């Protein structure tokens, strides 16, 4: 995958924002080592997902259909006007509205969970003879979403050796781990997940990818559901730690970032912050914490910040 990551890096140069790596005194105090934030929440479309959408779709000549918890769909809608995007009925309202405004053919499933919605999307793809682009279980998506983030992080925070990553389907974490471990064999890769949807932890214990999990009610839809079969095969030998956080801890993470860094981030992005704040990350060397996105509805923000 290393050559594909290099190709993705070249392709994306000038097409996306090189997001900042910002020192966090607060998290440094918590973990006892220097800590930086990789702020993909400041990326175009509000998340790292624009990287994979741009690169993967550049390689396709077919009508695309995809499934998304929100951010990937928004990125695909930006890159490929008129694409078909299937979303769970629990999708964050701000993400849904953004996809519709961008002109996408957005189809809302009757399911709350990602896995069931993806099954539905695959059925539509077969029936309508469209190419199904996975939000994570695709080599080009992994290379761009994770690999190019890692390229930037290693250049901008060369002292870092511990990398704290959100894990949903695994596209970001797998691509990131490949590049980081290739350049720094002694790097520590820490994956963070929702305690009620711990696909990576379960897959490691089972020795095979757990690609489907029951839907759970959460504001962090990007880390709900199973892990990809491809992404797990890549990530399995590279991940060193898995931290599981609760819904309440995720909300605390959102509030902490607002208070200490004055950034509003989405709950999915706060899983990494929550893992650090709760002592579930073991960091004995300088660390980078990836903050993956900012797309969140006003209603969710109000519920988290005001308790209503």
CSV table of C-alpha atoms in Angstrom, one decimal:
chain,number,residue,atom,x,y,z
A,1,UNK,CA,0.0,0.0,0.0
A,2,UNK,CA,3.0,2.3,0.4
A,3,UNK,CA,3.2,3.2,-3.3
A,4,UNK,CA,-0.6,3.9,-3.3
A,5,UNK,CA,-0.2,6.2,-0.4
A,6,UNK,CA,2.5,8.1,-2.2
A,7,UNK,CA,0.3,8.4,-5.2
A,8,UNK,CA,-2.6,9.6,-3.1
A,9,UNK,CA,-0.3,12.2,-1.5
A,10,UNK,CA,0.8,13.5,-4.9
A,11,UNK,CA,-2.8,13.6,-6.2
A,12,UNK,CA,-4.2,15.4,-3.2
A,13,UNK,CA,-1.5,18.1,-3.1
A,14,UNK,CA,-3.3,21.4,-3.8
A,15,UNK,CA,-6.7,19.8,-3.8
A,16,UNK,CA,-7.3,19.6,-0.1
A,17,UNK,CA,-6.3,21.6,3.0
A,18,UNK,CA,-3.1,20.6,4.8
A,19,UNK,CA,-4.6,20.7,8.3
A,20,UNK,CA,-2.6,22.0,11.2
A,21,UNK,CA,-0.9,20.0,14.0
A,22,UNK,CA,-1.5,22.0,17.1
A,23,UNK,CA,0.2,21.5,20.5
A,24,UNK,CA,-2.2,20.6,23.4
A,25,UNK,CA,-0.9,21.6,26.8
A,26,UNK,CA,-4.0,20.2,28.4
A,27,UNK,CA,-3.6,16.7,26.9
A,28,UNK,CA,0.1,16.9,27.5
A,29,UNK,CA,-0.6,17.4,31.2
A,30,UNK,CA,-3.1,14.5,31.2
A,31,UNK,CA,-0.8,12.0,29.4
A,32,UNK,CA,2.5,13.2,30.8
A,33,UNK,CA,4.1,13.5,27.4
A,34,UNK,CA,4.0,16.2,24.7
A,35,UNK,CA,0.7,15.8,22.7
A,36,UNK,CA,-0.4,17.4,19.5
A,37,UNK,CA,-3.8,17.4,17.8
A,38,UNK,CA,-4.1,16.7,14.1
A,39,UNK,CA,-7.1,18.8,13.2
A,40,UNK,CA,-8.8,17.1,10.4
A,41,UNK,CA,-11.9,18.8,11.8
A,42,UNK,CA,-10.6,21.8,9.8
A,43,UNK,CA,-10.5,19.9,6.6
A,44,UNK,CA,-12.6,20.7,3.5
A,45,UNK,CA,-16.1,19.3,4.0
A,46,UNK,CA,-15.4,19.2,7.7
A,47,UNK,CA,-13.6,15.8,7.9
A,48,UNK,CA,-10.8,13.7,6.6
A,49,UNK,CA,-13.2,11.9,4.3
A,50,UNK,CA,-12.7,14.3,1.4
A,51,UNK,CA,-9.2,12.7,1.0
A,52,UNK,CA,-10.5,9.3,0.2
A,53,UNK,CA,-13.5,10.5,-1.8
A,54,UNK,CA,-11.4,12.6,-4.1
A,55,UNK,CA,-8.7,10.0,-4.7
A,56,UNK,CA,-10.9,6.9,-5.0
A,57,UNK,CA,-13.4,8.6,-7.4
A,58,UNK,CA,-10.6,9.9,-9.6
A,59,UNK,CA,-9.9,6.3,-10.4
A,60,UNK,CA,-13.5,5.4,-11.4
A,61,UNK,CA,-15.4,5.9,-14.6
A,62,UNK,CA,-18.7,4.5,-13.4
A,63,UNK,CA,-21.8,5.9,-11.7
A,64,UNK,CA,-21.1,5.7,-8.0
A,65,UNK,CA,-23.3,4.6,-5.1
A,66,UNK,CA,-22.1,4.6,-1.5
A,67,UNK,CA,-23.2,4.2,2.1
A,68,UNK,CA,-22.3,6.6,4.7
A,69,UNK,CA,-22.9,7.6,8.3
A,70,UNK,CA,-22.5,11.2,7.1
A,71,UNK,CA,-19.0,12.5,6.5
A,72,UNK,CA,-18.0,10.2,3.6
A,73,UNK,CA,-21.4,10.9,2.0
A,74,UNK,CA,-20.8,14.7,2.3
A,75,UNK,CA,-17.3,14.2,0.7
A,76,UNK,CA,-18.7,12.1,-2.1
A,77,UNK,CA,-21.5,14.6,-2.8
A,78,UNK,CA,-18.9,17.3,-3.0
A,79,UNK,CA,-16.7,15.3,-5.4
A,80,UNK,CA,-19.3,13.6,-7.5
A,81,UNK,CA,-22.4,15.7,-8.0
A,82,UNK,CA,-25.4,13.4,-8.5
A,83,UNK,CA,-23.9,10.4,-6.7
A,84,UNK,CA,-26.3,8.1,-4.9
A,85,UNK,CA,-25.7,8.1,-1.1
A,86,UNK,CA,-27.5,5.8,1.2
A,87,UNK,CA,-27.6,6.8,4.9
A,88,UNK,CA,-29.1,5.4,8.1
A,89,UNK,CA,-32.3,7.1,9.3
A,90,UNK,CA,-30.3,8.0,12.4
A,91,UNK,CA,-27.8,10.1,10.4
A,92,UNK,CA,-26.9,13.5,11.9
A,93,UNK,CA,-29.3,16.1,10.5
A,94,UNK,CA,-26.6,18.6,9.5
A,95,UNK,CA,-24.8,15.9,7.4
A,96,UNK,CA,-28.0,14.9,5.7
A,97,UNK,CA,-28.9,18.5,4.8
A,98,UNK,CA,-25.4,19.1,3.5
A,99,UNK,CA,-25.6,16.1,1.1
A,100,UNK,CA,-29.0,17.2,-0.2
A,101,UNK,CA,-27.8,20.8,-0.8
A,102,UNK,CA,-24.8,19.5,-2.7
A,103,UNK,CA,-27.2,17.8,-5.2
A,104,UNK,CA,-26.7,14.2,-4.2
A,105,UNK,CA,-29.3,11.5,-4.6
A,106,UNK,CA,-29.7,10.8,-0.9
A,107,UNK,CA,-31.7,7.8,0.1
A,108,UNK,CA,-32.5,7.3,3.8
A,109,UNK,CA,-32.9,3.7,4.9
A,110,UNK,CA,-35.4,2.3,7.3
A,111,UNK,CA,-32.5,1.2,9.6
A,112,UNK,CA,-30.7,3.0,12.4
A,113,UNK,CA,-27.5,1.0,12.0
A,114,UNK,CA,-24.8,1.4,9.4
A,115,UNK,CA,-24.4,-2.3,8.6
A,116,UNK,CA,-28.0,-2.9,7.6
A,117,UNK,CA,-28.0,0.3,5.6
A,118,UNK,CA,-24.9,-0.9,3.7
A,119,UNK,CA,-26.7,-4.2,2.8
A,120,UNK,CA,-29.5,-2.1,1.4
A,121,UNK,CA,-27.1,0.1,-0.5
A,122,UNK,CA,-25.4,-3.0,-2.0
A,123,UNK,CA,-28.8,-4.3,-3.2
A,124,UNK,CA,-29.6,-1.0,-4.9
A,125,UNK,CA,-26.1,-1.0,-6.5
A,126,UNK,CA,-26.8,-4.5,-8.0
A,127,UNK,CA,-30.2,-3.5,-9.2
A,128,UNK,CA,-29.2,-0.2,-10.7
A,129,UNK,CA,-25.9,-1.5,-12.0
A,130,UNK,CA,-23.8,1.1,-10.2
A,131,UNK,CA,-20.3,0.8,-8.6
A,132,UNK,CA,-20.4,0.5,-4.9
A,133,UNK,CA,-17.7,2.6,-3.2
A,134,UNK,CA,-17.0,1.6,0.4
A,135,UNK,CA,-16.5,4.3,2.9
A,136,UNK,CA,-13.6,2.5,4.3
A,137,UNK,CA,-13.0,-1.1,2.9
A,138,UNK,CA,-11.2,0.1,-0.2
A,139,UNK,CA,-7.5,0.3,-0.9
A,140,UNK,CA,-7.6,3.8,-2.4
A,141,UNK,CA,-9.8,5.1,0.4
A,142,UNK,CA,-7.4,3.6,3.0
A,143,UNK,CA,-4.4,5.1,1.3
A,144,UNK,CA,-5.9,8.6,1.0
A,145,UNK,CA,-7.9,8.8,4.2
A,146,UNK,CA,-5.3,7.4,6.5
A,147,UNK,CA,-2.0,7.2,4.7
A,148,UNK,CA,-1.9,10.9,3.6
A,149,UNK,CA,-2.9,12.0,7.1
A,150,UNK,CA,0.0,10.0,8.5
A,151,UNK,CA,2.4,11.5,5.9
A,152,UNK,CA,1.5,15.0,7.2
A,153,UNK,CA,1.6,14.1,10.8
A,154,UNK,CA,5.1,12.5,10.6
A,155,UNK,CA,6.4,15.6,8.8
A,156,UNK,CA,4.8,18.1,11.1
A,157,UNK,CA,5.4,16.3,14.5
A,158,UNK,CA,8.6,14.3,13.9
A,159,UNK,CA,9.0,13.6,17.6
A,160,UNK,CA,5.8,11.8,17.9
A,161,UNK,CA,5.8,8.0,18.4
A,162,UNK,CA,2.3,7.3,19.7
A,163,UNK,CA,-0.7,7.9,17.4
A,164,UNK,CA,-4.2,7.9,18.8
A,165,UNK,CA,-6.8,7.2,16.1
A,166,UNK,CA,-10.6,6.8,15.9
A,167,UNK,CA,-11.7,3.5,14.5
A,168,UNK,CA,-15.1,2.9,12.8
A,169,UNK,CA,-14.8,0.8,9.6
A,170,UNK,CA,-11.1,1.2,9.8
A,171,UNK,CA,-10.2,3.2,6.7
A,172,UNK,CA,-8.4,6.0,8.5
A,173,UNK,CA,-6.6,3.8,11.1
A,174,UNK,CA,-5.5,1.2,8.6
A,175,UNK,CA,-3.9,3.6,6.1
A,176,UNK,CA,-2.4,5.6,8.9
A,177,UNK,CA,-0.9,2.6,10.6
A,178,UNK,CA,0.7,1.3,7.3
A,179,UNK,CA,2.6,4.6,6.7
A,180,UNK,CA,3.5,5.2,10.3
A,181,UNK,CA,4.8,1.7,11.0
A,182,UNK,CA,6.7,1.7,7.7
A,183,UNK,CA,8.5,4.9,8.7
A,184,UNK,CA,8.7,4.3,12.4
A,185,UNK,CA,8.7,0.5,13.2
A,186,UNK,CA,8.6,1.3,17.0
A,187,UNK,CA,5.5,3.5,16.7
A,188,UNK,CA,2.5,2.8,18.9
A,189,UNK,CA,-0.9,2.7,17.2
A,190,UNK,CA,-3.8,3.2,19.5
A,191,UNK,CA,-7.4,2.7,18.2
A,192,UNK,CA,-10.4,4.3,19.9
A,193,UNK,CA,-13.9,3.0,19.7
A,194,UNK,CA,-17.4,3.2,21.3
A,195,UNK,CA,-17.7,0.7,24.1
A,196,UNK,CA,-21.0,-0.5,22.7
A,197,UNK,CA,-19.7,-1.1,19.2
A,198,UNK,CA,-16.1,-2.4,19.7
A,199,UNK,CA,-15.6,-4.1,16.3
A,200,UNK,CA,-11.8,-3.8,16.4
A,201,UNK,CA,-11.5,-5.2,19.9
A,202,UNK,CA,-13.9,-8.0,19.1
A,203,UNK,CA,-12.1,-8.8,15.8
A,204,UNK,CA,-8.7,-9.0,17.5
A,205,UNK,CA,-10.1,-11.4,20.1
A,206,UNK,CA,-11.9,-13.5,17.4
A,207,UNK,CA,-8.9,-13.5,15.0
A,208,UNK,CA,-11.1,-12.4,12.2
A,209,UNK,CA,-13.0,-9.3,11.1
A,210,UNK,CA,-16.3,-8.7,12.8
A,211,UNK,CA,-18.0,-6.9,9.9
A,212,UNK,CA,-21.5,-6.6,11.4
A,213,UNK,CA,-22.7,-5.5,14.8
A,214,UNK,CA,-26.2,-4.6,16.1
A,215,UNK,CA,-27.0,-1.0,15.8
A,216,UNK,CA,-26.5,1.1,19.0
A,217,UNK,CA,-28.0,4.5,19.8
A,218,UNK,CA,-25.1,7.0,19.8
A,219,UNK,CA,-24.3,10.5,18.7
A,220,UNK,CA,-21.0,9.1,17.4
A,221,UNK,CA,-22.3,7.4,14.3
A,222,UNK,CA,-19.0,7.3,12.6
A,223,UNK,CA,-17.7,4.6,15.0
A,224,UNK,CA,-20.9,2.5,15.0
A,225,UNK,CA,-21.0,-0.9,13.3
A,226,UNK,CA,-18.6,-3.5,12.1
A,227,UNK,CA,-15.0,-3.2,10.8
A,228,UNK,CA,-14.1,-3.8,7.2
A,229,UNK,CA,-12.6,-7.1,6.2
A,230,UNK,CA,-9.8,-5.5,4.2
A,231,UNK,CA,-9.1,-2.8,6.8
A,232,UNK,CA,-8.9,-5.4,9.6
A,233,UNK,CA,-6.4,-7.5,7.7
A,234,UNK,CA,-4.2,-4.5,7.3
A,235,UNK,CA,-4.7,-3.2,10.8
A,236,UNK,CA,-4.5,-6.4,12.7
A,237,UNK,CA,-0.7,-6.8,12.8
A,238,UNK,CA,-0.2,-3.0,13.3
A,239,UNK,CA,-2.5,-1.9,16.1
A,240,UNK,CA,-1.0,-1.9,19.6
A,241,UNK,CA,-3.8,-0.7,21.9
A,242,UNK,CA,-7.6,-0.4,21.7
A,243,UNK,CA,-9.4,2.0,24.0
A,244,UNK,CA,-13.2,1.9,24.5
A,245,UNK,CA,-15.1,4.9,25.6
A,246,UNK,CA,-18.7,5.5,26.6
A,247,UNK,CA,-21.3,7.9,25.3
A,248,UNK,CA,-20.9,10.1,28.4
A,249,UNK,CA,-17.1,10.1,28.0
A,250,UNK,CA,-17.5,11.1,24.3
A,251,UNK,CA,-19.7,14.1,25.3
A,252,UNK,CA,-17.1,15.1,27.9
A,253,UNK,CA,-14.5,15.0,25.1
A,254,UNK,CA,-16.5,17.4,23.0
A,255,UNK,CA,-16.9,19.8,25.9
A,256,UNK,CA,-13.2,19.5,26.8
A,257,UNK,CA,-12.1,20.5,23.3
A,258,UNK,CA,-14.4,23.5,23.3
A,259,UNK,CA,-13.1,24.6,26.7
A,260,UNK,CA,-9.4,24.0,26.1
A,261,UNK,CA,-9.0,24.7,22.4
A,262,UNK,CA,-12.2,26.5,21.4
A,263,UNK,CA,-13.0,24.1,18.6
A,264,UNK,CA,-16.4,22.5,18.0
A,265,UNK,CA,-15.9,18.9,17.0
A,266,UNK,CA,-18.4,16.1,16.3
A,267,UNK,CA,-18.9,13.3,18.8
A,268,UNK,CA,-17.2,10.7,16.5
A,269,UNK,CA,-14.1,12.9,16.6
A,270,UNK,CA,-14.2,13.1,20.4
A,271,UNK,CA,-13.5,9.3,20.9
A,272,UNK,CA,-9.8,10.0,20.8
A,273,UNK,CA,-10.0,12.9,23.2
A,274,UNK,CA,-12.2,10.8,25.6
A,275,UNK,CA,-9.7,7.9,25.5
A,276,UNK,CA,-6.9,10.3,26.6
A,277,UNK,CA,-8.9,12.1,29.3
A,278,UNK,CA,-10.0,8.8,30.9
A,279,UNK,CA,-6.5,7.3,31.1
A,280,UNK,CA,-7.3,4.6,28.6
A,281,UNK,CA,-4.3,5.5,26.4
A,282,UNK,CA,-0.8,4.4,27.5
A,283,UNK,CA,1.6,7.0,26.1
A,284,UNK,CA,5.3,6.8,27.2
A,285,UNK,CA,6.5,9.0,24.3
A,286,UNK,CA,5.3,12.1,22.4
A,287,UNK,CA,1.8,11.6,20.9
A,288,UNK,CA,-0.4,12.8,18.2
A,289,UNK,CA,-4.2,12.6,18.6
A,290,UNK,CA,-6.3,12.7,15.4
A,291,UNK,CA,-9.4,14.8,15.6
A,292,UNK,CA,-11.4,13.5,12.6
A,293,UNK,CA,-14.3,15.9,12.0
A,294,UNK,CA,-16.6,18.8,12.9
A,295,UNK,CA,-19.9,18.0,11.2
A,296,UNK,CA,-22.6,18.1,13.9
A,297,UNK,CA,-26.1,19.4,14.1
A,298,UNK,CA,-27.2,22.3,16.3
A,299,UNK,CA,-29.5,20.0,18.2
A,300,UNK,CA,-26.7,17.7,19.1
A,301,UNK,CA,-24.4,20.6,20.1
A,302,UNK,CA,-27.2,21.9,22.3
A,303,UNK,CA,-27.7,18.5,23.9
A,304,UNK,CA,-24.0,18.1,24.7
A,305,UNK,CA,-23.1,21.6,25.7
A,306,UNK,CA,-26.3,22.5,27.5
A,307,UNK,CA,-27.5,19.2,28.7
A,308,UNK,CA,-30.8,19.6,26.8
